[in-house]
Amino acid sequence: MASSFNNTLILNQAAFSAILQQLERGWKGETGQSHLIVGEHGSGRTTLLMRLYHEMLSNSNLQVVWFDGRKVFSSETIVKSISSKRTVVFLDDIQYYLQRTSSEQQYYLRGILSAKDGPILIATAPVVPSQLTSYGAAFYDAFRITYLKSLSSEELRSIVGESEPRFNRGCRLMKFLPKTIRAAIMVRDIMKRSHSSADDVRLLKESVSSLYRTRFDALPSQQQRILIALAGETEGLKLSGIREKTGQSASAISPYLTQMIENGIITRDSTSQRGGAYRISDLLLELWLQ
Amino acid sequence: MCIANRIGPPVEGENFYGREKELRSANRLLDSGHSLLLSAPRRIGKSSLAKRVIDDKQLQGWKCVYIDLEQTTTEEGFLRLVIEHFSQNQIWKQIADGMAQGIKALLDRIQKVSIGSIGIDLAKPEYQEDLYTTLFEALRHDEDCFIVVDELTLFLGSLLKSENGEKKVSFILNWLRSLRQVRGTKVRWLFCGSVGLKNFTSSLNLSYTINDLTDFSLDELTAEEAHGLLTGLCKGGGVDMSADMVEYALEKLFWNIPYFIQILFAKLSDNCNGSPVSKTDIDQAYNELCSESYLNTWSERLVEYRDMERPARRILKALSADKAGIDRDGLLNILMTGQDAAKAEETDHLLSHVLEMLENDGYLLRKGSVRTFRSPLLRDYWYGKFVQ
C-alpha cells in the first residue's frame, strides 16, 4: 500500500498511477489533458504532484516545470516557461493563480493549453475552484479532476503501527482529526512521546492549543459563549438548550448561530426538521474547549 | 375538432384530447383488479387523465371518488377530505345497516361540522387508532369503486415536517395499504402525483407500503396527438395556423406535454392579430414564455426535494447554461466546488439520487454520456431566471 519516496511515506498510489498513465499516453498531435488533484490540507496532494514531477523529469522528450502557486501572480509567469519542447507544467495550489488573475489572463493561458501539442497542466487545489465549474469561465470543463480519498484504516495502520493496541490508540486520536496523512503522522508522533492512552489526548490538546486559542480569541464573545455551551454536548443542543445554558434570549444568539453555520464553525441537524440540534463542527475544537 | 384552452386545472370532458393508449391500459388494469401508481413529471396531465378514467368508470356504473390532497397539510385535513368525499359518493356502508353506534355518531358529527372546523381530537393515540379502525371497517368493499388520491406525496411531505411526522406518514401509508389488502375488495385505487411517491417512500424505508401498486406511466403526447391537440386548440381559439407552423411549434417545444402546448398556444393567441401564425410569431411567443411565470412551478416544487433541493438547483443551473449537456463527472465536479475532497464519495452518492429524481420528475434526460434538460423551453426559462 505505502511505498517509499526519498524516505518519505507516500500514499495515494491509485491517483498517482491513474494520472501517470494519462501523462505517458503522450498526446502527440493532440491537445493535452489538464489534470487537477483535489485534496484537503494534509492529504498529500503536493507530495503526489511532486512524485509525478520527478517521474516526468526522466522523460527526455518533455520539458518539466514546477510552480508554487503562492508565487504565481500572472499567466505570463507560466507562459514564459513554455519552450518548443512539449512542456508539462506542475502548478501546486492553482487557487492562488485563479484568484489573482483576470478572466482575460486565464483565457490567454487556456488558449495556449488548447493548442495541439501545447503544454499540459497538472495542478492541485484544496477544493474544486468555482472558476473551473462556472459556465463561461475560462477554465470551465478544462480539467480532469482526481479527488484524494480520506485515509483508509489500512493506510492509518501503515503509519501509526501494525499492532492492534497501537492501531486502536491511533484510531481514538484520529476521531478528533481529519482523515489525512498529515493528521496520521501527527498522531504517530504524539504516540511516540506519550506514556499512555490518557496521555495521548492531553498531548493532542497541547499540540493544537495555541492554534485554537488564537481562533477562539478572534471570535465575538457571543460566539465564544455558544461554543462553551455546546462543548461536550454529545447529542448537540437545540436552540432552547443553548438559550438555557447561555442565559441569552433567542434574538440575542440566533444571528450568531446563523453566522457560525455559514462559517462552518457549527452545524445544525437536518434543516427540514423543526428544532434541529446544533453541534460544533470541529471535534478537536470541542475537545480543546472541554 | 375544437378544443378550448384550459391552462392549470385538470382538463375535462370534450377538452380532454388524446391519451387513447393510456386510457385503454388504465381501464384494463383497473378492470382486472389492479390499483395503480401514476408518477409522472409535473404538468404532464396526470390529474386530467385520472378524471377521464373516472368518467369511463362512472359509465360502467362504478362509484368514483377524486380526492385532491393538495388542499391540506394536516392529518385532520386529510381525514376530513376522506370522510367528506367518501360520504358524498356513498362509499361508506349504509348507515341503516345496523352499524355500531360509534361509527354512526362519528359520521354524523363529521357531517354536521362546517368546512375548516373539524373538531377531531387526534391528540390521544388510542382515539386516533379507533378512528382509523372505524373508517377501515366502514368502507364498502362489495361494489366496484374507483378512488383517485391526487398529490399524496405532496401531502405526506408536509406532514413529515410536523411533530412526529415520520410516524404519522408511516401510519397513513400503512392504513391505506390495509384498505387495499382486504380480501375480495372491489375497491381500486389510483395514486397520482408530481413528486415521486416511490422516491419518497424509499427515503423513509416505507417502500413496502406501496409495493402492491402497479406502476403506470405517462409521458409526452405522441406526435399525432400533439399535432391534433394544437390544431384543435387553434380551431377552438380561432387562430390561423398551418400544419407546417404546427410542426415548427412542436419541434421547438421538443417535449410535447399538453401543458407546454397549451401555454404556447395561449401566448400565440394573445399575440394573434388575425393573420396566419408565422415562425416569427412562434419564436416570439416561445421567448415570452421563457421570461414569464408559467414555468415557476418547476422551480417552486423543488422545495419538496428537501435536503436535495440545493444540489438539484446547482445541477439545473449548470445544465441551463451548457446546452450540449454535462457528463456525470462534470456534474460531480460542480457539486464538489468548494467542498472538501473527502466528501467526493458521499457527494457522488447524493448525485445519483438527485439525478434520479430530476429525471423522474421530467427536468432532465440522459443523452448518451451527458445529461441535458428534457425540455428546451424549461432550459431556456431556467437560464433566463437563474443564470442571466
XYZ file of C-alpha atoms in Angstrom:
678
model
C 0.000 0.000 0.000
C 2.645 2.530 1.012
C 5.832 2.913 -0.963
C 8.915 4.907 -0.081
C 9.842 8.064 -1.970
C 13.013 9.684 -0.889
C 12.435 8.290 2.642
C 9.064 9.978 2.896
C 5.921 7.948 3.404
C 3.780 8.392 0.310
C 0.283 7.097 -0.278
C -2.372 7.926 -2.913
C -0.894 5.278 -5.187
C -4.107 4.808 -7.183
C -4.328 8.503 -8.031
C -0.624 8.566 -8.932
C -0.932 5.605 -11.299
C -4.063 6.941 -12.990
C -2.600 10.347 -13.747
C 0.788 8.929 -14.759
C -0.895 6.616 -17.232
C -2.584 9.627 -18.814
C 0.662 11.577 -18.991
C 2.545 8.681 -20.525
C -0.035 8.471 -23.265
C 1.878 11.252 -24.954
C -0.906 13.272 -26.571
C 1.178 13.663 -29.725
C -0.669 15.771 -32.283
C -3.477 16.465 -29.829
C -4.420 18.911 -27.151
C -3.137 17.622 -23.840
C -5.492 16.794 -20.986
C -5.045 19.020 -17.953
C -5.397 17.450 -14.535
C -6.399 18.790 -11.164
C -5.709 16.938 -7.940
C -8.128 17.951 -5.213
C -7.449 17.027 -1.620
C -7.888 18.662 1.750
C -4.881 20.107 3.542
C -2.620 17.322 4.681
C -3.989 14.757 2.256
C -0.737 14.548 0.320
C -1.633 16.389 -2.847
C 1.623 18.353 -3.027
C 3.618 15.192 -2.407
C 1.662 13.412 -5.113
C 2.295 16.264 -7.515
C 5.980 16.136 -6.680
C 6.109 12.408 -7.361
C 4.586 12.987 -10.782
C 7.037 15.808 -11.423
C 10.025 13.609 -10.600
C 8.613 10.829 -12.725
C 8.290 13.171 -15.738
C 11.811 14.558 -15.229
C 13.179 11.290 -16.547
C 11.342 11.745 -19.855
C 13.797 13.463 -22.205
C 11.049 14.321 -24.709
C 9.457 16.649 -22.252
C 10.245 19.884 -20.563
C 9.025 19.820 -16.983
C 8.498 22.940 -14.875
C 7.296 23.409 -11.317
C 5.414 26.354 -9.871
C 4.433 27.059 -6.313
C 1.016 28.674 -6.770
C 1.676 31.093 -3.932
C 4.325 32.700 -6.122
C 2.263 32.950 -9.321
C 0.571 36.264 -9.962
C 0.040 36.188 -13.695
C -0.385 33.872 -16.667
C 2.836 35.301 -18.096
C 4.855 33.681 -15.303
C 3.646 30.311 -16.526
C 3.641 31.036 -20.254
C 7.243 32.245 -20.394
C 8.407 28.923 -19.012
C 6.990 27.084 -22.021
C 9.549 26.076 -24.667
C 9.311 24.494 -28.095
C 9.579 21.112 -26.480
C 6.304 19.749 -25.114
C 6.021 21.184 -21.647
C 4.347 19.744 -18.597
C 3.587 22.476 -16.084
C 3.151 21.425 -12.470
C 1.266 24.099 -10.552
C 0.756 23.499 -6.853
C -2.212 25.349 -5.298
C -3.709 26.682 -8.508
C -6.358 28.523 -6.468
C -3.908 31.365 -5.839
C -3.409 31.855 -9.574
C -7.161 31.707 -10.262
C -8.000 34.202 -7.541
C -5.345 36.682 -8.603
C -5.732 36.742 -12.374
C -8.397 38.252 -14.573
C -10.561 36.170 -16.881
C -8.657 37.626 -19.854
C -5.397 36.315 -18.447
C -6.988 32.948 -17.771
C -8.417 32.763 -21.287
C -4.952 33.562 -22.594
C -3.445 30.624 -20.734
C -6.352 28.378 -21.698
C -5.774 29.254 -25.324
C -2.167 28.159 -25.090
C -3.105 24.946 -23.331
C -5.727 24.208 -26.008
C -3.226 24.210 -28.871
C -2.227 20.913 -30.495
C 0.962 19.669 -28.870
C 0.540 22.537 -26.424
C 1.629 22.330 -22.790
C -0.089 20.096 -20.271
C -1.058 21.491 -16.901
C -1.147 19.365 -13.756
C -2.368 21.294 -10.758
C -3.530 20.860 -7.193
C -6.127 22.633 -5.080
C -7.688 22.050 -1.665
C -11.209 22.279 -3.118
C -12.649 22.496 -6.639
C -12.409 26.191 -7.529
C -15.583 27.748 -8.861
C -13.559 29.077 -11.799
C -13.454 25.526 -13.128
C -17.140 24.761 -12.925
C -18.794 28.056 -13.834
C -20.047 28.033 -17.387
C -18.397 30.847 -19.270
C -15.304 30.857 -17.070
C -12.015 30.393 -18.911
C -11.265 27.042 -17.368
C -14.796 25.621 -17.463
C -14.564 21.891 -18.058
C -10.818 22.177 -18.687
C -9.584 19.728 -16.093
C -9.944 16.079 -15.354
C -10.329 16.130 -11.600
C -8.999 13.485 -9.251
C -10.223 13.537 -5.674
C -7.895 12.256 -2.999
C -9.773 9.971 -0.671
C -9.721 10.075 3.085
C -7.151 7.927 4.809
C -8.271 4.318 4.977
C -7.839 2.042 8.004
C -5.061 0.156 6.231
C -3.219 3.349 5.465
C -3.591 4.542 9.046
C -2.227 1.245 10.280
C 0.790 1.558 7.991
C 1.574 4.959 9.555
C 0.872 4.507 13.269
C 1.908 0.878 13.598
C 0.671 -2.541 12.661
C -0.026 -3.845 16.176
C -3.617 -3.818 17.346
C -3.008 -1.747 20.517
C -1.141 0.915 18.563
C -3.740 0.942 15.825
C -6.560 1.295 18.358
C -4.772 4.142 20.080
C -4.281 5.756 16.711
C -7.992 5.383 15.864
C -9.015 7.003 19.141
C -6.948 10.079 18.382
C -7.955 10.183 14.707
C -11.591 10.595 15.776
C -10.753 14.221 16.509
C -8.791 14.846 13.356
C -9.386 14.968 9.592
C -8.657 11.630 7.927
C -5.442 12.806 6.289
C -1.866 11.621 6.055
C -0.597 14.660 7.933
C -3.013 14.044 10.799
C -1.956 10.403 10.978
C 1.711 11.415 11.117
C 0.888 13.841 13.917
C -0.863 11.009 15.780
C 2.154 8.756 15.298
C 4.452 11.436 16.702
C 2.161 12.003 19.700
C 2.101 8.293 20.441
C 5.908 8.250 20.362
C 6.096 10.900 23.074
C 3.125 9.728 25.102
C 3.191 7.336 28.066
C -0.388 6.098 27.846
C -3.731 6.431 26.051
C -4.841 9.105 28.512
C -1.643 10.964 27.861
C -2.332 10.774 24.098
C -5.350 13.055 24.386
C -3.559 15.521 26.663
C -0.659 15.806 24.219
C -3.078 16.204 21.311
C -4.804 19.078 23.046
C -1.458 20.652 23.832
C -0.299 20.397 20.239
C -3.260 22.399 18.940
C -3.739 24.682 21.910
C -2.047 27.762 20.551
C -3.824 27.463 17.172
C -7.262 27.075 18.710
C -6.642 29.713 21.322
C -5.887 32.212 18.552
C -9.055 31.218 16.681
C -11.194 31.276 19.814
C -9.884 34.669 20.894
C -10.720 36.115 17.488
C -14.406 35.211 17.828
C -17.022 37.636 19.195
C -17.834 36.891 22.830
C -21.368 35.716 21.970
C -19.906 33.047 19.665
C -17.434 32.049 22.357
C -20.379 31.722 24.730
C -22.210 29.473 22.282
C -19.160 27.271 21.763
C -18.688 26.839 25.512
C -22.340 25.860 25.811
C -22.058 23.282 23.029
C -18.736 21.753 24.135
C -19.248 18.256 25.461
C -22.910 18.009 24.405
C -22.720 14.693 22.562
C -26.334 14.955 21.315
C -25.899 18.592 20.369
C -28.201 21.272 21.722
C -31.388 22.730 20.340
C -31.938 26.465 20.438
C -33.841 26.155 23.700
C -30.904 24.324 25.277
C -28.437 26.947 24.114
C -30.679 29.689 25.488
C -30.862 27.937 28.806
C -27.139 27.312 29.109
C -26.067 30.749 27.966
C -28.835 32.675 29.674
C -29.304 34.593 26.416
C -32.523 35.215 24.516
C -33.158 33.652 21.124
C -32.922 37.029 19.412
C -29.533 37.627 21.058
C -27.976 34.383 19.862
C -29.822 33.428 16.662
C -27.896 35.811 14.384
C -24.643 34.413 15.736
C -25.808 30.849 15.216
C -26.581 31.646 11.591
C -23.183 33.215 11.110
C -21.410 30.329 12.785
C -23.183 27.868 10.491
C -22.185 29.908 7.443
C -18.572 29.971 8.640
C -18.602 26.222 9.269
C -17.895 26.534 12.996
C -21.115 24.734 13.937
C -23.625 22.565 12.125
C -27.301 22.007 12.572
C -29.117 18.727 12.162
C -31.277 18.457 9.036
C -32.888 21.787 8.330
C -36.117 20.073 7.312
C -36.777 19.107 10.917
C -38.010 21.752 13.284
C -35.806 22.247 16.339
C -32.677 20.623 14.944
C -29.725 20.318 17.298
C -26.580 22.419 16.894
C -23.108 20.900 17.207
C -19.529 22.052 16.985
C -18.187 21.005 13.570
C -14.570 20.515 14.596
C -14.294 17.712 17.137
C -10.789 18.783 18.045
C -12.001 22.290 18.861
C -14.696 20.739 21.018
C -12.075 18.619 22.782
C -9.915 21.660 23.378
C -12.847 23.574 24.872
C -13.570 20.907 27.491
C -62.253 19.159 -33.559
C -62.366 22.359 -31.472
C -60.686 22.333 -28.075
C -60.939 25.111 -25.504
C -57.654 26.029 -23.872
C -57.835 25.351 -20.128
C -54.472 26.013 -18.526
C -53.797 24.965 -14.956
C -56.764 22.928 -13.689
C -57.318 19.387 -14.940
C -58.870 19.231 -18.355
C -62.248 17.538 -18.532
C -64.937 16.468 -20.898
C -64.588 17.397 -24.562
C -61.463 19.408 -23.920
C -59.556 16.273 -22.966
C -57.677 15.117 -26.036
C -55.652 12.028 -26.928
C -54.124 9.554 -24.476
C -56.070 6.729 -26.107
C -53.414 4.125 -25.394
C -53.009 5.216 -21.773
C -56.768 5.197 -21.170
C -57.123 1.683 -22.575
C -54.248 0.493 -20.461
C -55.505 2.122 -17.248
C -59.028 0.771 -17.716
C -57.771 -2.702 -18.475
C -55.606 -2.774 -15.358
C -58.375 -1.451 -13.124
C -60.871 -3.912 -14.555
C -58.521 -6.756 -13.707
C -58.253 -5.625 -10.098
C -55.026 -3.634 -10.062
C -54.527 -0.473 -8.103
C -52.231 1.993 -9.789
C -49.380 4.319 -9.013
C -49.030 7.112 -11.516
C -45.882 9.112 -11.035
C -45.033 11.359 -13.891
C -43.369 14.703 -14.379
C -45.116 17.888 -13.497
C -47.838 19.289 -15.733
C -47.943 16.211 -17.882
C -51.660 15.656 -17.456
C -51.923 13.130 -14.631
C -54.964 14.689 -12.956
C -56.689 15.158 -16.297
C -56.119 11.517 -17.157
C -57.328 10.416 -13.722
C -60.547 12.375 -14.150
C -61.056 10.934 -17.594
C -60.685 7.427 -16.181
C -63.277 8.384 -13.548
C -65.646 9.348 -16.374
C -65.058 5.962 -18.018
C -65.639 4.092 -14.793
C -68.783 6.032 -13.935
C -70.181 4.985 -17.322
C -69.519 1.410 -16.226
C -71.537 2.034 -13.080
C -68.649 2.249 -10.645
C -68.688 4.513 -7.620
C -65.868 7.009 -8.032
C -64.065 9.443 -5.757
C -61.448 12.052 -6.537
C -59.535 13.444 -3.572
C -57.002 16.205 -4.087
C -54.677 16.295 -1.103
C -53.017 19.485 -2.277
C -55.724 21.240 -0.245
C -54.392 20.055 3.092
C -51.175 19.769 5.067
C -52.526 18.205 8.261
C -53.744 14.816 9.309
C -57.045 16.329 10.375
C -57.457 17.847 6.944
C -56.678 14.523 5.322
C -59.317 12.758 7.385
C -61.871 15.453 6.686
C -61.326 15.160 2.940
C -61.502 11.372 3.005
C -64.623 11.295 5.144
C -66.441 14.023 3.226
C -65.635 12.647 -0.230
C -66.465 9.118 0.737
C -69.743 10.301 2.225
C -70.687 12.337 -0.838
C -70.058 9.352 -3.097
C -71.670 6.778 -0.828
C -68.509 4.820 -0.278
C -69.370 4.168 3.346
C -71.548 1.275 4.284
C -75.228 2.097 4.647
C -75.808 3.772 7.984
C -79.075 1.944 8.323
C -77.267 -1.397 8.075
C -77.094 -1.923 11.810
C -73.689 -0.283 12.156
C -72.093 0.244 15.518
C -73.338 3.375 17.242
C -69.791 4.731 17.317
C -69.449 4.818 13.534
C -72.837 6.436 13.054
C -72.102 9.022 15.693
C -68.743 9.772 14.155
C -70.061 10.240 10.651
C -72.998 12.275 11.862
C -70.691 14.508 13.815
C -68.316 14.981 10.920
C -71.118 15.777 8.529
C -72.510 18.443 10.826
C -69.242 20.304 11.112
C -68.650 23.135 8.676
C -65.609 23.215 6.435
C -62.488 24.485 8.208
C -63.522 23.285 11.620
C -63.416 19.586 12.107
C -63.095 19.182 15.837
C -61.458 15.794 15.697
C -59.130 15.346 18.615
C -56.235 13.265 17.419
C -54.071 14.076 20.424
C -54.774 10.757 22.059
C -53.163 7.832 20.183
C -55.920 5.451 21.241
C -58.553 7.772 19.780
C -56.602 8.043 16.561
C -56.342 4.282 16.239
C -60.053 3.886 16.927
C -60.874 6.450 14.304
C -58.806 4.831 11.596
C -60.118 1.388 12.557
C -63.646 2.730 12.378
C -63.066 4.200 8.950
C -61.455 0.978 7.797
C -64.495 -1.015 8.875
C -66.915 1.483 7.374
C -65.539 1.283 3.853
C -67.580 -0.764 1.389
C -65.663 -3.422 -0.466
C -68.536 -5.209 -2.177
C -69.120 -2.768 -5.012
C -66.876 -1.663 -7.840
C -65.304 1.522 -6.635
C -62.508 3.678 -8.000
C -60.736 6.074 -5.669
C -58.244 8.598 -7.002
C -55.905 10.198 -4.496
C -54.043 13.082 -6.081
C -50.887 14.688 -4.678
C -50.463 12.154 -1.880
C -46.706 12.717 -1.826
C -47.101 16.451 -1.542
C -49.381 15.999 1.457
C -47.120 13.421 3.107
C -44.132 15.691 2.554
C -45.878 18.453 4.503
C -46.957 16.016 7.188
C -43.402 14.780 7.549
C -42.318 18.218 8.713
C -44.798 18.242 11.597
C -44.172 16.848 15.068
C -43.812 13.036 14.932
C -44.094 13.453 11.189
C -42.363 10.234 10.235
C -44.641 8.227 12.488
C -47.748 9.879 11.034
C -46.611 9.294 7.472
C -45.866 5.658 8.186
C -49.248 5.216 9.847
C -51.223 6.695 6.957
C -49.342 4.722 4.308
C -49.843 1.513 6.239
C -53.512 2.318 6.741
C -54.027 2.957 3.042
C -52.289 -0.307 2.283
C -54.528 -2.143 4.716
C -57.585 -0.809 2.846
C -56.219 -2.293 -0.355
C -55.419 -5.634 1.222
C -58.987 -6.511 2.251
C -59.781 -9.896 0.813
C -62.061 -9.768 -2.214
C -62.156 -5.985 -2.252
C -63.684 -4.360 -5.313
C -62.129 -1.021 -4.482
C -59.376 0.066 -6.825
C -57.107 2.992 -6.216
C -55.083 5.352 -8.300
C -52.432 7.389 -6.552
C -51.055 10.133 -8.666
C -48.681 12.942 -8.008
C -45.927 15.011 -9.450
C -43.469 14.221 -6.710
C -42.401 10.590 -6.855
C -44.118 8.503 -4.224
C -41.546 5.806 -4.832
C -38.631 8.153 -4.117
C -40.434 9.464 -1.067
C -41.288 6.110 0.479
C -37.867 4.725 -0.352
C -36.167 7.564 1.527
C -38.189 6.636 4.622
C -37.783 2.876 4.219
C -41.506 2.579 3.570
C -41.373 1.108 0.061
C -43.266 -1.943 1.269
C -46.382 0.206 1.788
C -46.774 0.728 -1.956
C -45.236 -2.391 -3.447
C -48.716 -3.757 -4.229
C -49.401 -0.879 -6.617
C -48.876 -1.281 -10.329
C -46.696 1.346 -11.941
C -48.391 3.368 -14.588
C -46.512 5.879 -16.613
C -47.397 8.920 -18.617
C -45.103 10.820 -20.918
C -45.418 13.308 -23.741
C -48.155 13.007 -26.298
C -47.491 11.060 -29.449
C -46.553 13.190 -32.462
C -50.012 12.670 -33.856
C -51.760 13.564 -30.604
C -49.589 16.650 -30.117
C -50.419 17.774 -33.640
C -54.104 17.075 -33.048
C -54.151 18.969 -29.752
C -52.523 22.096 -31.121
C -54.690 22.008 -34.226
C -57.800 21.579 -32.063
C -56.775 24.469 -29.838
C -56.289 26.655 -32.895
C -59.731 25.783 -34.209
C -61.288 26.390 -30.807
C -59.449 29.669 -30.338
C -59.856 30.978 -33.851
C -56.116 31.058 -34.540
C -54.974 30.527 -38.120
C -52.014 28.135 -38.017
C -50.933 25.942 -40.897
C -49.812 22.345 -40.491
C -46.224 23.441 -41.161
C -46.372 26.025 -38.413
C -47.906 23.483 -36.036
C -44.930 21.238 -36.811
C -42.482 24.087 -36.275
C -44.023 24.932 -32.928
C -43.980 21.329 -31.763
C -40.356 20.877 -32.842
C -39.437 23.962 -30.915
C -41.109 22.625 -27.799
C -39.461 19.243 -28.406
C -41.046 17.676 -25.325
C -44.692 17.789 -26.217
C -46.610 17.607 -22.983
C -50.102 19.093 -23.064
C -49.239 21.922 -20.693
C -46.416 23.260 -22.818
C -48.602 23.079 -25.907
C -51.372 24.901 -24.054
C -49.229 27.747 -22.784
C -47.533 28.246 -26.136
C -50.939 28.356 -27.765
C -52.166 30.820 -25.124
C -49.265 33.114 -25.897
C -49.836 32.827 -29.642
C -53.495 33.532 -29.128
C -52.761 36.615 -27.023
C -50.415 37.970 -29.665
C -52.661 36.973 -32.547
C -53.789 39.812 -34.783
C -55.865 37.721 -37.148
C -53.021 36.949 -39.563
C -51.748 33.415 -40.045
C -49.170 32.438 -37.440
C -45.594 32.694 -38.694
C -42.272 31.345 -37.434
C -41.502 34.768 -36.033
C -44.753 34.697 -34.061
C -43.881 31.289 -32.659
C -40.334 32.371 -31.771
C -41.673 35.464 -30.072
C -44.279 33.523 -28.105
C -41.647 30.996 -27.049
C -39.257 33.724 -25.864
C -42.016 35.426 -23.916
C -42.878 32.162 -22.176
C -39.263 31.784 -21.062
C -39.415 35.051 -19.193
C -42.844 34.736 -17.609
C -44.300 32.951 -14.639
C -45.966 29.942 -16.286
C -43.000 27.733 -15.520
C -42.359 28.950 -11.973
C -43.947 25.836 -10.549
C -40.946 23.837 -11.784
C -38.745 25.888 -9.512
C -41.163 26.154 -6.612
C -41.711 22.418 -6.392
C -38.023 21.758 -5.818
C -38.612 22.601 -2.161
C -40.072 19.098 -1.931
C -36.620 17.714 -2.586
C -35.749 18.894 0.943
C -32.018 18.331 1.526
C -31.568 17.630 -2.167
C -33.029 20.931 -3.293
C -29.748 22.785 -3.206
C -27.718 20.280 -5.244
C -30.663 19.936 -7.641
C -30.659 23.680 -8.256
C -26.921 23.738 -8.808
C -27.216 20.997 -11.383
C -30.121 22.641 -13.167
C -28.370 25.988 -13.214
C -25.261 24.468 -14.754
C -27.234 22.491 -17.323
C -29.291 25.504 -18.343
C -26.085 27.254 -19.365
C -24.476 24.324 -21.151
C -26.798 23.293 -23.985
C -24.513 20.450 -25.013
C -25.165 18.782 -21.687
C -22.757 17.768 -18.952
C -21.424 14.330 -18.167
C -21.577 12.775 -14.743
C -18.005 13.673 -13.807
C -18.704 17.257 -14.729
C -21.850 17.307 -12.570
C -19.921 15.805 -9.679
C -17.264 18.495 -10.030
C -19.979 21.130 -9.928
C -21.384 19.758 -6.697
C -17.893 19.379 -5.282
C -16.992 23.013 -5.943
C -15.741 24.440 -2.672
C -16.242 21.148 -0.825
C -13.679 19.016 0.990
C -12.301 16.320 -1.290
C -13.143 13.760 1.394
C -16.800 14.321 0.561
C -16.390 13.102 -3.012
C -17.821 9.661 -2.385
C -20.757 10.956 -0.350
C -21.422 13.618 -2.980
C -21.299 11.057 -5.754
C -23.951 9.068 -3.916
C -26.033 12.203 -3.481
C -25.610 12.989 -7.166
C -27.089 9.606 -8.082
C -30.197 10.326 -6.012
C -30.623 13.844 -7.310
C -30.230 12.809 -10.939
C -32.750 10.023 -10.480
C -35.264 12.437 -9.002
C -34.695 15.083 -11.655
C -35.069 12.504 -14.421
C -38.209 11.021 -12.865
C -39.717 14.482 -12.495
C -39.074 15.353 -16.121
C -36.428 18.006 -15.665
C -33.601 16.038 -17.212
C -32.904 13.485 -19.855
C -29.913 11.241 -20.309
C -28.453 11.511 -23.804
C -25.524 9.139 -24.162
C -22.988 10.116 -21.555
C -24.438 13.525 -20.766
C -27.486 14.880 -19.033
C -29.462 17.715 -20.540
C -32.722 19.446 -19.850
C -35.583 17.423 -21.218
C -37.384 20.491 -22.479
C -35.623 23.344 -24.298
C -38.426 25.591 -23.060
C -37.693 24.681 -19.436
C -33.955 25.022 -20.026
C -34.299 28.460 -21.574
C -36.664 29.535 -18.797
C -34.178 28.315 -16.194
C -31.292 30.103 -17.853
C -33.204 33.344 -18.076
C -34.387 33.174 -14.492
C -31.370 31.837 -12.637
C -28.286 32.416 -14.743
C -28.640 35.522 -16.851
